[in-house]
Amino acid sequence: MRWYWIDRFIEFESGKRARSVKNVSLAEEHLHDHFPGFPVMPGSLMIEGMAQTGGILLGEHFGFRYNVILAKVPKVVFHSWACPGDQLIYSAELLDAREEGGSVSVEATVGDRSVASAEIVFAHLKTDDPQFSRIDQKNFVFRMNLLDILTVGKAGSGAAGEVSGADGRRGEAVE
Amino acid sequence: MPSEEEILDKVRGTLVDALGVDDDEVTPTATLIGDLGAESIDFLDIVFRLEKSFDIKIPRGELFPENLASADAGFVAGGKVTAEGLEELRRKMPHADVESFAKDPVLSRISDLFTVGMIVRFIAARLK
């Protein structure tokens, strides 16, 4: 299993905001233990998905010159569950972006239902720093290969429905 | 120009949010690391929050200088900050109480320079 806790970006407005989708599936093995007979998406993995959404938003803002690592979650509130069959939407807004790091606020929703909200702080590591070249990739919110798989679509206005990705099909998923 | 007391109130709110401490713990003499349990990454969070709540810009290293006592700069000898090192601290951290630290400049105490009062004085100077 790869450490990808978002499936796709559906909106991406460089330096401002990004929205991604996480489809919760009963095929995810951890849901069978969390909890037996009551499968719900673990809150920690929702934080990871929110951090990946916000971390890529921050990383892209600096042209991916830095490794963006999750440094701190000053605030997170869970309002309800996300169960198999639910489509989580993570909406991230870039609050701060500077040389040392940045911060985002992220809302997680399923349809009209609010599931979680968080503030996340990231630190930047230089990509050529030999001291950190062997850091376990699980610690990284952003990796180039993650971006390749997600094929980020960019919308000029960020408005839903105007998004088109590199293959021209991504926009169809936007409602 | 807000009074020092007003600035302290806002700084207190910032530190309560950033560090999850109680507001009565945030006194002017409280040290960020020793008393309030801040870690290095919290400094970035604190800077973000101060910029927002006071509507100011705080360039990197101005409020919380990095590499304060790098060994190769000749600022530390025998576990103590040297006279040159203290001079450097006065220059880099005009809002910190370097004089109290200078009485017993043990390197391990250097983080005690980061106090709530230091932040308040820094902000007050910025808002002038």
PDB file of C-alpha atoms in Angstrom:
ATOM      1  CA  MET A   1       0.000   0.000   0.000  1.00  0.00           C
ATOM      2  CA  ARG A   2       1.262   3.477  -0.861  1.00  0.00           C
ATOM      3  CA  TRP A   3       0.933   6.385   1.455  1.00  0.00           C
ATOM      4  CA  TYR A   4      -1.555   8.311  -0.678  1.00  0.00           C
ATOM      5  CA  TRP A   5      -4.527   9.546   1.244  1.00  0.00           C
ATOM      6  CA  ILE A   6      -6.057  11.558  -1.540  1.00  0.00           C
ATOM      7  CA  ASP A   7      -7.216  10.101  -4.840  1.00  0.00           C
ATOM      8  CA  ARG A   8      -7.302  13.120  -7.080  1.00  0.00           C
ATOM      9  CA  PHE A   9      -7.286  16.880  -7.171  1.00  0.00           C
ATOM     10  CA  ILE A  10     -10.467  18.412  -8.545  1.00  0.00           C
ATOM     11  CA  GLU A  11      -9.499  22.075  -8.239  1.00  0.00           C
ATOM     12  CA  PHE A  12      -6.153  23.725  -7.957  1.00  0.00           C
ATOM     13  CA  GLU A  13      -5.602  27.445  -7.906  1.00  0.00           C
ATOM     14  CA  SER A  14      -1.892  28.039  -7.553  1.00  0.00           C
ATOM     15  CA  GLY A  15      -0.910  29.812  -4.351  1.00  0.00           C
ATOM     16  CA  LYS A  16      -4.502  30.085  -3.140  1.00  0.00           C
ATOM     17  CA  ARG A  17      -6.592  26.962  -2.757  1.00  0.00           C
ATOM     18  CA  ALA A  18      -6.952  23.351  -3.746  1.00  0.00           C
ATOM     19  CA  ARG A  19      -9.663  20.724  -3.474  1.00  0.00           C
ATOM     20  CA  SER A  20      -9.088  17.004  -3.530  1.00  0.00           C
ATOM     21  CA  VAL A  21     -11.179  13.871  -3.313  1.00  0.00           C
ATOM     22  CA  LYS A  22     -10.762  10.838  -1.103  1.00  0.00           C
ATOM     23  CA  ASN A  23     -13.143   7.993  -1.839  1.00  0.00           C
ATOM     24  CA  VAL A  24     -13.557   5.853   1.248  1.00  0.00           C
ATOM     25  CA  SER A  25     -13.777   2.173   0.305  1.00  0.00           C
ATOM     26  CA  LEU A  26     -14.556  -0.987   2.218  1.00  0.00           C
ATOM     27  CA  ALA A  27     -11.618  -2.539   0.337  1.00  0.00           C
ATOM     28  CA  GLU A  28      -9.276  -0.581   2.624  1.00  0.00           C
ATOM     29  CA  GLU A  29      -8.164  -3.204   5.079  1.00  0.00           C
ATOM     30  CA  HIS A  30      -7.699  -0.952   8.075  1.00  0.00           C
ATOM     31  CA  LEU A  31     -11.416  -0.158   8.061  1.00  0.00           C
ATOM     32  CA  HIS A  32     -12.121  -3.756   9.065  1.00  0.00           C
ATOM     33  CA  ASP A  33     -10.282  -3.180  12.319  1.00  0.00           C
ATOM     34  CA  HIS A  34     -11.371   0.432  12.729  1.00  0.00           C
ATOM     35  CA  PHE A  35     -13.812  -0.642  13.952  1.00  0.00           C
ATOM     36  CA  PRO A  36     -15.083  -4.245  13.681  1.00  0.00           C
ATOM     37  CA  GLY A  37     -18.700  -3.955  12.586  1.00  0.00           C
ATOM     38  CA  PHE A  38     -18.445  -0.159  12.399  1.00  0.00           C
ATOM     39  CA  PRO A  39     -16.013   0.851   9.673  1.00  0.00           C
ATOM     40  CA  VAL A  40     -15.058   4.557   9.779  1.00  0.00           C
ATOM     41  CA  MET A  41     -12.155   6.420   8.233  1.00  0.00           C
ATOM     42  CA  PRO A  42      -9.567   7.009  10.999  1.00  0.00           C
ATOM     43  CA  GLY A  43      -9.208  10.671  11.913  1.00  0.00           C
ATOM     44  CA  SER A  44      -5.418  10.436  11.694  1.00  0.00           C
ATOM     45  CA  LEU A  45      -5.648   9.412   8.038  1.00  0.00           C
ATOM     46  CA  MET A  46      -8.039  12.258   7.360  1.00  0.00           C
ATOM     47  CA  ILE A  47      -5.408  14.599   8.778  1.00  0.00           C
ATOM     48  CA  GLU A  48      -2.871  12.982   6.447  1.00  0.00           C
ATOM     49  CA  GLY A  49      -5.183  13.543   3.464  1.00  0.00           C
ATOM     50  CA  MET A  50      -5.769  17.141   4.477  1.00  0.00           C
ATOM     51  CA  ALA A  51      -2.006  17.608   4.902  1.00  0.00           C
ATOM     52  CA  GLN A  52      -1.279  16.088   1.495  1.00  0.00           C
ATOM     53  CA  THR A  53      -3.814  18.434  -0.102  1.00  0.00           C
ATOM     54  CA  GLY A  54      -2.415  21.497   1.672  1.00  0.00           C
ATOM     55  CA  GLY A  55       1.204  20.368   1.400  1.00  0.00           C
ATOM     56  CA  ILE A  56       1.049  20.025  -2.364  1.00  0.00           C
ATOM     57  CA  LEU A  57      -0.675  23.406  -2.572  1.00  0.00           C
ATOM     58  CA  LEU A  58       2.266  24.900  -0.657  1.00  0.00           C
ATOM     59  CA  GLY A  59       4.915  22.898  -2.515  1.00  0.00           C
ATOM     60  CA  GLU A  60       3.563  23.931  -5.903  1.00  0.00           C
ATOM     61  CA  HIS A  61       3.583  27.582  -4.858  1.00  0.00           C
ATOM     62  CA  PHE A  62       7.380  27.393  -4.587  1.00  0.00           C
ATOM     63  CA  GLY A  63       7.810  25.305  -7.731  1.00  0.00           C
ATOM     64  CA  PHE A  64       8.592  22.258  -5.574  1.00  0.00           C
ATOM     65  CA  ARG A  65      11.965  23.663  -4.568  1.00  0.00           C
ATOM     66  CA  TYR A  66      11.457  22.405  -1.026  1.00  0.00           C
ATOM     67  CA  ASN A  67      10.445  19.180   0.602  1.00  0.00           C
ATOM     68  CA  VAL A  68       7.293  20.106   2.453  1.00  0.00           C
ATOM     69  CA  ILE A  69       6.872  18.252   5.698  1.00  0.00           C
ATOM     70  CA  LEU A  70       3.979  18.197   8.078  1.00  0.00           C
ATOM     71  CA  ALA A  71       5.274  19.991  11.143  1.00  0.00           C
ATOM     72  CA  LYS A  72       2.319  20.732  13.344  1.00  0.00           C
ATOM     73  CA  VAL A  73      -1.446  20.509  13.542  1.00  0.00           C
ATOM     74  CA  PRO A  74      -2.366  23.410  15.825  1.00  0.00           C
ATOM     75  CA  LYS A  75      -6.075  22.739  15.475  1.00  0.00           C
ATOM     76  CA  VAL A  76      -8.271  19.892  14.316  1.00  0.00           C
ATOM     77  CA  VAL A  77     -11.943  19.306  15.022  1.00  0.00           C
ATOM     78  CA  PHE A  78     -13.917  16.253  13.916  1.00  0.00           C
ATOM     79  CA  HIS A  79     -17.615  16.882  13.404  1.00  0.00           C
ATOM     80  CA  SER A  80     -18.841  13.555  12.043  1.00  0.00           C
ATOM     81  CA  TRP A  81     -17.826  10.226  10.476  1.00  0.00           C
ATOM     82  CA  ALA A  82     -16.684   9.254   6.998  1.00  0.00           C
ATOM     83  CA  CYS A  83     -17.800   5.704   6.152  1.00  0.00           C
ATOM     84  CA  PRO A  84     -17.227   3.355   3.186  1.00  0.00           C
ATOM     85  CA  GLY A  85     -19.019   4.783   0.154  1.00  0.00           C
ATOM     86  CA  ASP A  86     -18.525   8.364   1.289  1.00  0.00           C
ATOM     87  CA  GLN A  87     -16.632  10.777  -0.914  1.00  0.00           C
ATOM     88  CA  LEU A  88     -14.542  13.091   1.212  1.00  0.00           C
ATOM     89  CA  ILE A  89     -13.680  16.470  -0.265  1.00  0.00           C
ATOM     90  CA  TYR A  90     -10.703  18.256   1.260  1.00  0.00           C
ATOM     91  CA  SER A  91     -10.779  22.003   0.601  1.00  0.00           C
ATOM     92  CA  ALA A  92      -7.489  23.658   1.487  1.00  0.00           C
ATOM     93  CA  GLU A  93      -6.697  27.342   1.611  1.00  0.00           C
ATOM     94  CA  LEU A  94      -3.147  28.639   1.763  1.00  0.00           C
ATOM     95  CA  LEU A  95      -2.833  30.959   4.773  1.00  0.00           C
ATOM     96  CA  ASP A  96       0.927  31.576   4.875  1.00  0.00           C
ATOM     97  CA  ALA A  97       3.713  30.734   2.484  1.00  0.00           C
ATOM     98  CA  ARG A  98       7.294  31.773   3.127  1.00  0.00           C
ATOM     99  CA  GLU A  99      10.818  30.486   2.821  1.00  0.00           C
ATOM    100  CA  GLU A 100      10.777  28.580   6.122  1.00  0.00           C
ATOM    101  CA  GLY A 101       7.379  26.956   5.644  1.00  0.00           C
ATOM    102  CA  GLY A 102       3.704  27.701   5.460  1.00  0.00           C
ATOM    103  CA  SER A 103       0.269  27.011   6.842  1.00  0.00           C
ATOM    104  CA  VAL A 104      -3.129  26.041   5.511  1.00  0.00           C
ATOM    105  CA  SER A 105      -6.670  25.674   6.730  1.00  0.00           C
ATOM    106  CA  VAL A 106      -8.565  22.654   5.442  1.00  0.00           C
ATOM    107  CA  GLU A 107     -12.216  21.654   5.572  1.00  0.00           C
ATOM    108  CA  ALA A 108     -13.292  18.059   5.040  1.00  0.00           C
ATOM    109  CA  THR A 109     -16.835  17.507   3.834  1.00  0.00           C
ATOM    110  CA  VAL A 110     -19.049  14.705   2.528  1.00  0.00           C
ATOM    111  CA  GLY A 111     -21.758  16.326   0.437  1.00  0.00           C
ATOM    112  CA  ASP A 112     -23.157  19.118   2.578  1.00  0.00           C
ATOM    113  CA  ARG A 113     -21.993  17.474   5.786  1.00  0.00           C
ATOM    114  CA  SER A 114     -18.970  18.868   7.567  1.00  0.00           C
ATOM    115  CA  VAL A 115     -16.642  16.071   8.697  1.00  0.00           C
ATOM    116  CA  ALA A 116     -13.517  17.836   9.961  1.00  0.00           C
ATOM    117  CA  SER A 117     -11.668  21.116   9.943  1.00  0.00           C
ATOM    118  CA  ALA A 118      -7.983  21.666  10.595  1.00  0.00           C
ATOM    119  CA  GLU A 119      -5.138  24.113  10.584  1.00  0.00           C
ATOM    120  CA  ILE A 120      -1.822  22.640   9.512  1.00  0.00           C
ATOM    121  CA  VAL A 121       1.701  24.082   9.641  1.00  0.00           C
ATOM    122  CA  PHE A 122       4.439  22.840   7.312  1.00  0.00           C
ATOM    123  CA  ALA A 123       8.195  23.264   7.405  1.00  0.00           C
ATOM    124  CA  HIS A 124      10.434  23.387   4.345  1.00  0.00           C
ATOM    125  CA  LEU A 125      13.494  21.238   3.870  1.00  0.00           C
ATOM    126  CA  LYS A 126      15.811  21.929   0.996  1.00  0.00           C
ATOM    127  CA  THR A 127      15.585  19.117  -1.534  1.00  0.00           C
ATOM    128  CA  ASP A 128      19.373  18.957  -1.892  1.00  0.00           C
ATOM    129  CA  ASP A 129      20.070  18.726   1.837  1.00  0.00           C
ATOM    130  CA  PRO A 130      22.088  15.510   2.285  1.00  0.00           C
ATOM    131  CA  GLN A 131      21.070  15.300   5.923  1.00  0.00           C
ATOM    132  CA  PHE A 132      17.493  14.623   4.945  1.00  0.00           C
ATOM    133  CA  SER A 133      17.910  12.647   1.760  1.00  0.00           C
ATOM    134  CA  ARG A 134      17.126   9.385   3.505  1.00  0.00           C
ATOM    135  CA  ILE A 135      13.999  10.473   5.333  1.00  0.00           C
ATOM    136  CA  ASP A 136      11.237   7.908   5.106  1.00  0.00           C
ATOM    137  CA  GLN A 137       8.792   9.006   2.442  1.00  0.00           C
ATOM    138  CA  LYS A 138       5.870   8.477   4.769  1.00  0.00           C
ATOM    139  CA  ASN A 139       6.980  11.623   6.501  1.00  0.00           C
ATOM    140  CA  PHE A 140       6.701  13.626   3.343  1.00  0.00           C
ATOM    141  CA  VAL A 141       3.535  15.259   2.352  1.00  0.00           C
ATOM    142  CA  PHE A 142       4.843  15.964  -1.078  1.00  0.00           C
ATOM    143  CA  ARG A 143       6.861  13.780  -3.423  1.00  0.00           C
ATOM    144  CA  MET A 144       7.209  14.211  -7.147  1.00  0.00           C
ATOM    145  CA  ASN A 145       5.799  10.756  -7.815  1.00  0.00           C
ATOM    146  CA  LEU A 146       2.677  11.648  -5.904  1.00  0.00           C
ATOM    147  CA  LEU A 147       2.106  14.581  -8.189  1.00  0.00           C
ATOM    148  CA  ASP A 148       2.583  12.392 -11.282  1.00  0.00           C
ATOM    149  CA  ILE A 149      -0.094  10.008 -10.142  1.00  0.00           C
ATOM    150  CA  LEU A 150      -2.528  12.710  -9.215  1.00  0.00           C
ATOM    151  CA  THR A 151      -2.074  14.728 -12.421  1.00  0.00           C
ATOM    152  CA  VAL A 152      -3.018  18.047 -10.950  1.00  0.00           C
ATOM    153  CA  GLY A 153      -5.477  20.099 -12.929  1.00  0.00           C
ATOM    154  CA  LYS A 154      -5.143  23.847 -12.681  1.00  0.00           C
ATOM    155  CA  ALA A 155      -8.028  26.209 -13.039  1.00  0.00           C
ATOM    156  CA  GLY A 156      -7.371  29.832 -13.751  1.00  0.00           C
ATOM    157  CA  SER A 157     -10.201  31.002 -11.553  1.00  0.00           C
ATOM    158  CA  GLY A 158     -10.417  27.998  -9.300  1.00  0.00           C
ATOM    159  CA  ALA A 159     -14.120  27.848 -10.017  1.00  0.00           C
ATOM    160  CA  ALA A 160     -15.706  24.425 -10.073  1.00  0.00           C
ATOM    161  CA  GLY A 161     -16.508  23.125 -13.538  1.00  0.00           C
ATOM    162  CA  GLU A 162     -13.684  24.965 -15.268  1.00  0.00           C
ATOM    163  CA  VAL A 163     -11.006  22.546 -14.265  1.00  0.00           C
ATOM    164  CA  SER A 164      -9.164  20.569 -16.844  1.00  0.00           C
ATOM    165  CA  GLY A 165      -6.140  18.440 -16.188  1.00  0.00           C
ATOM    166  CA  ALA A 166      -3.270  17.320 -18.357  1.00  0.00           C
ATOM    167  CA  ASP A 167      -5.358  14.579 -19.933  1.00  0.00           C
ATOM    168  CA  GLY A 168      -8.439  16.757 -20.317  1.00  0.00           C
ATOM    169  CA  ARG A 169     -10.679  14.370 -18.407  1.00  0.00           C
ATOM    170  CA  ARG A 170     -10.222  15.517 -14.859  1.00  0.00           C
ATOM    171  CA  GLY A 171     -12.791  18.266 -15.134  1.00  0.00           C
ATOM    172  CA  GLU A 172     -15.594  15.759 -15.622  1.00  0.00           C
ATOM    173  CA  ALA A 173     -15.429  14.791 -11.992  1.00  0.00           C
ATOM    174  CA  VAL A 174     -16.208  18.285 -10.833  1.00  0.00           C
ATOM    175  CA  GLU A 175     -19.760  18.950  -9.780  1.00  0.00           C
TER     176      GLU A 175
ATOM    177  CA  MET B   1      -0.163  52.622  19.189  1.00  0.00           C
ATOM    178  CA  PRO B   2      -1.469  50.047  21.682  1.00  0.00           C
ATOM    179  CA  SER B   3      -0.098  49.977  25.214  1.00  0.00           C
ATOM    180  CA  GLU B   4       2.314  47.270  26.312  1.00  0.00           C
ATOM    181  CA  GLU B   5      -0.517  45.708  28.310  1.00  0.00           C
ATOM    182  CA  GLU B   6      -2.710  45.520  25.199  1.00  0.00           C
ATOM    183  CA  ILE B   7       0.117  43.984  23.245  1.00  0.00           C
ATOM    184  CA  LEU B   8       0.696  41.437  26.008  1.00  0.00           C
ATOM    185  CA  ASP B   9      -2.990  40.476  25.910  1.00  0.00           C
ATOM    186  CA  LYS B  10      -2.831  39.775  22.195  1.00  0.00           C
ATOM    187  CA  VAL B  11       0.476  37.933  22.490  1.00  0.00           C
ATOM    188  CA  ARG B  12      -1.068  35.878  25.265  1.00  0.00           C
ATOM    189  CA  GLY B  13      -3.964  34.877  23.015  1.00  0.00           C
ATOM    190  CA  THR B  14      -1.500  33.965  20.276  1.00  0.00           C
ATOM    191  CA  LEU B  15       0.547  31.735  22.569  1.00  0.00           C
ATOM    192  CA  VAL B  16      -2.535  30.095  24.070  1.00  0.00           C
ATOM    193  CA  ASP B  17      -3.608  29.128  20.534  1.00  0.00           C
ATOM    194  CA  ALA B  18      -0.167  28.121  19.310  1.00  0.00           C
ATOM    195  CA  LEU B  19       1.080  26.225  22.345  1.00  0.00           C
ATOM    196  CA  GLY B  20      -2.107  25.054  24.020  1.00  0.00           C
ATOM    197  CA  VAL B  21      -1.125  26.636  27.340  1.00  0.00           C
ATOM    198  CA  ASP B  22      -3.404  28.296  29.898  1.00  0.00           C
ATOM    199  CA  ASP B  23      -3.531  32.067  29.738  1.00  0.00           C
ATOM    200  CA  ASP B  24      -2.312  32.481  33.315  1.00  0.00           C
ATOM    201  CA  GLU B  25       0.909  30.694  32.369  1.00  0.00           C
ATOM    202  CA  VAL B  26       1.731  33.379  29.814  1.00  0.00           C
ATOM    203  CA  THR B  27       3.504  35.952  31.988  1.00  0.00           C
ATOM    204  CA  PRO B  28       6.105  38.420  30.677  1.00  0.00           C
ATOM    205  CA  THR B  29       8.956  36.484  32.278  1.00  0.00           C
ATOM    206  CA  ALA B  30       7.806  33.026  31.138  1.00  0.00           C
ATOM    207  CA  THR B  31      10.319  31.351  28.824  1.00  0.00           C
ATOM    208  CA  LEU B  32       8.847  29.932  25.641  1.00  0.00           C
ATOM    209  CA  ILE B  33      10.764  26.670  25.656  1.00  0.00           C
ATOM    210  CA  GLY B  34      11.338  26.043  29.369  1.00  0.00           C
ATOM    211  CA  ASP B  35       8.047  27.291  30.837  1.00  0.00           C
ATOM    212  CA  LEU B  36       5.608  27.061  27.955  1.00  0.00           C
ATOM    213  CA  GLY B  37       6.955  23.915  26.298  1.00  0.00           C
ATOM    214  CA  ALA B  38       7.510  25.398  22.834  1.00  0.00           C
ATOM    215  CA  GLU B  39       9.475  23.394  20.280  1.00  0.00           C
ATOM    216  CA  SER B  40      11.389  24.800  17.353  1.00  0.00           C
ATOM    217  CA  ILE B  41       8.535  24.328  14.895  1.00  0.00           C
ATOM    218  CA  ASP B  42       6.229  26.295  17.175  1.00  0.00           C
ATOM    219  CA  PHE B  43       8.293  29.410  16.468  1.00  0.00           C
ATOM    220  CA  LEU B  44       7.154  29.380  12.856  1.00  0.00           C
ATOM    221  CA  ASP B  45       3.530  28.957  13.936  1.00  0.00           C
ATOM    222  CA  ILE B  46       3.927  31.804  16.456  1.00  0.00           C
ATOM    223  CA  VAL B  47       5.398  34.095  13.776  1.00  0.00           C
ATOM    224  CA  PHE B  48       2.466  33.349  11.436  1.00  0.00           C
ATOM    225  CA  ARG B  49      -0.030  34.129  14.167  1.00  0.00           C
ATOM    226  CA  LEU B  50       1.701  37.323  15.322  1.00  0.00           C
ATOM    227  CA  GLU B  51       1.840  38.612  11.759  1.00  0.00           C
ATOM    228  CA  LYS B  52      -1.884  38.083  11.417  1.00  0.00           C
ATOM    229  CA  SER B  53      -2.971  39.404  14.761  1.00  0.00           C
ATOM    230  CA  PHE B  54      -0.817  42.562  14.600  1.00  0.00           C
ATOM    231  CA  ASP B  55      -0.904  42.982  10.807  1.00  0.00           C
ATOM    232  CA  ILE B  56       2.893  43.223  10.566  1.00  0.00           C
ATOM    233  CA  LYS B  57       5.606  41.392   8.658  1.00  0.00           C
ATOM    234  CA  ILE B  58       8.284  39.579  10.626  1.00  0.00           C
ATOM    235  CA  PRO B  59      11.212  38.655   8.365  1.00  0.00           C
ATOM    236  CA  ARG B  60      12.954  35.347   8.954  1.00  0.00           C
ATOM    237  CA  GLY B  61      15.307  35.336  11.920  1.00  0.00           C
ATOM    238  CA  GLU B  62      14.325  38.746  13.301  1.00  0.00           C
ATOM    239  CA  LEU B  63      12.150  37.643  16.193  1.00  0.00           C
ATOM    240  CA  PHE B  64      13.698  34.213  16.675  1.00  0.00           C
ATOM    241  CA  PRO B  65      17.285  34.264  15.351  1.00  0.00           C
ATOM    242  CA  GLU B  66      18.584  30.922  14.128  1.00  0.00           C
ATOM    243  CA  ASN B  67      21.973  29.367  14.916  1.00  0.00           C
ATOM    244  CA  LEU B  68      22.407  31.712  17.836  1.00  0.00           C
ATOM    245  CA  ALA B  69      25.633  30.201  19.061  1.00  0.00           C
ATOM    246  CA  SER B  70      27.190  28.297  16.235  1.00  0.00           C
ATOM    247  CA  ALA B  71      30.367  26.727  17.556  1.00  0.00           C
ATOM    248  CA  ASP B  72      32.538  27.644  14.592  1.00  0.00           C
ATOM    249  CA  ALA B  73      31.888  31.363  14.940  1.00  0.00           C
ATOM    250  CA  GLY B  74      33.985  31.642  18.118  1.00  0.00           C
ATOM    251  CA  PHE B  75      30.950  32.650  20.140  1.00  0.00           C
ATOM    252  CA  VAL B  76      31.136  29.679  22.487  1.00  0.00           C
ATOM    253  CA  ALA B  77      34.017  28.358  24.568  1.00  0.00           C
ATOM    254  CA  GLY B  78      33.921  25.750  27.330  1.00  0.00           C
ATOM    255  CA  GLY B  79      30.141  25.530  27.257  1.00  0.00           C
ATOM    256  CA  LYS B  80      29.773  29.265  27.778  1.00  0.00           C
ATOM    257  CA  VAL B  81      28.938  32.107  25.462  1.00  0.00           C
ATOM    258  CA  THR B  82      31.993  34.316  25.000  1.00  0.00           C
ATOM    259  CA  ALA B  83      32.103  38.107  25.235  1.00  0.00           C
ATOM    260  CA  GLU B  84      31.960  38.282  21.441  1.00  0.00           C
ATOM    261  CA  GLY B  85      29.002  35.923  21.536  1.00  0.00           C
ATOM    262  CA  LEU B  86      27.191  38.142  24.020  1.00  0.00           C
ATOM    263  CA  GLU B  87      27.858  41.134  21.794  1.00  0.00           C
ATOM    264  CA  GLU B  88      26.344  39.205  18.902  1.00  0.00           C
ATOM    265  CA  LEU B  89      23.282  38.378  21.021  1.00  0.00           C
ATOM    266  CA  ARG B  90      22.822  42.052  21.946  1.00  0.00           C
ATOM    267  CA  ARG B  91      22.979  42.919  18.267  1.00  0.00           C
ATOM    268  CA  LYS B  92      20.699  40.155  17.037  1.00  0.00           C
ATOM    269  CA  MET B  93      18.227  40.200  19.917  1.00  0.00           C
ATOM    270  CA  PRO B  94      17.836  43.810  21.091  1.00  0.00           C
ATOM    271  CA  HIS B  95      14.502  42.902  22.705  1.00  0.00           C
ATOM    272  CA  ALA B  96      15.826  40.048  24.814  1.00  0.00           C
ATOM    273  CA  ASP B  97      17.180  40.381  28.334  1.00  0.00           C
ATOM    274  CA  VAL B  98      20.770  39.621  27.361  1.00  0.00           C
ATOM    275  CA  GLU B  99      22.138  41.335  30.498  1.00  0.00           C
ATOM    276  CA  SER B 100      20.553  38.823  32.876  1.00  0.00           C
ATOM    277  CA  PHE B 101      21.829  35.969  30.740  1.00  0.00           C
ATOM    278  CA  ALA B 102      25.322  37.526  30.625  1.00  0.00           C
ATOM    279  CA  LYS B 103      25.717  37.054  34.395  1.00  0.00           C
ATOM    280  CA  ASP B 104      25.948  33.303  33.860  1.00  0.00           C
ATOM    281  CA  PRO B 105      26.184  32.752  30.093  1.00  0.00           C
ATOM    282  CA  VAL B 106      25.936  28.958  30.110  1.00  0.00           C
ATOM    283  CA  LEU B 107      25.115  27.769  26.622  1.00  0.00           C
ATOM    284  CA  SER B 108      22.327  25.488  27.811  1.00  0.00           C
ATOM    285  CA  ARG B 109      20.484  28.531  29.182  1.00  0.00           C
ATOM    286  CA  ILE B 110      20.508  30.396  25.899  1.00  0.00           C
ATOM    287  CA  SER B 111      16.955  29.392  25.064  1.00  0.00           C
ATOM    288  CA  ASP B 112      15.828  31.285  28.177  1.00  0.00           C
ATOM    289  CA  LEU B 113      16.365  34.467  26.159  1.00  0.00           C
ATOM    290  CA  PHE B 114      13.133  33.668  24.341  1.00  0.00           C
ATOM    291  CA  THR B 115      10.512  35.012  26.724  1.00  0.00           C
ATOM    292  CA  VAL B 116       6.993  36.352  26.401  1.00  0.00           C
ATOM    293  CA  GLY B 117       8.339  39.793  27.328  1.00  0.00           C
ATOM    294  CA  MET B 118      10.838  39.605  24.468  1.00  0.00           C
ATOM    295  CA  ILE B 119       7.983  39.100  22.000  1.00  0.00           C
ATOM    296  CA  VAL B 120       6.007  41.982  23.525  1.00  0.00           C
ATOM    297  CA  ARG B 121       8.995  44.367  23.276  1.00  0.00           C
ATOM    298  CA  PHE B 122       9.680  43.247  19.711  1.00  0.00           C
ATOM    299  CA  ILE B 123       6.070  43.908  18.690  1.00  0.00           C
ATOM    300  CA  ALA B 124       5.976  47.261  20.522  1.00  0.00           C
ATOM    301  CA  ALA B 125       9.084  48.386  18.610  1.00  0.00           C
ATOM    302  CA  ARG B 126       7.519  47.236  15.358  1.00  0.00           C
ATOM    303  CA  LEU B 127       4.290  49.125  15.930  1.00  0.00           C
ATOM    304  CA  LYS B 128       6.026  52.420  16.752  1.00  0.00           C
TER     305      LYS B 128
END
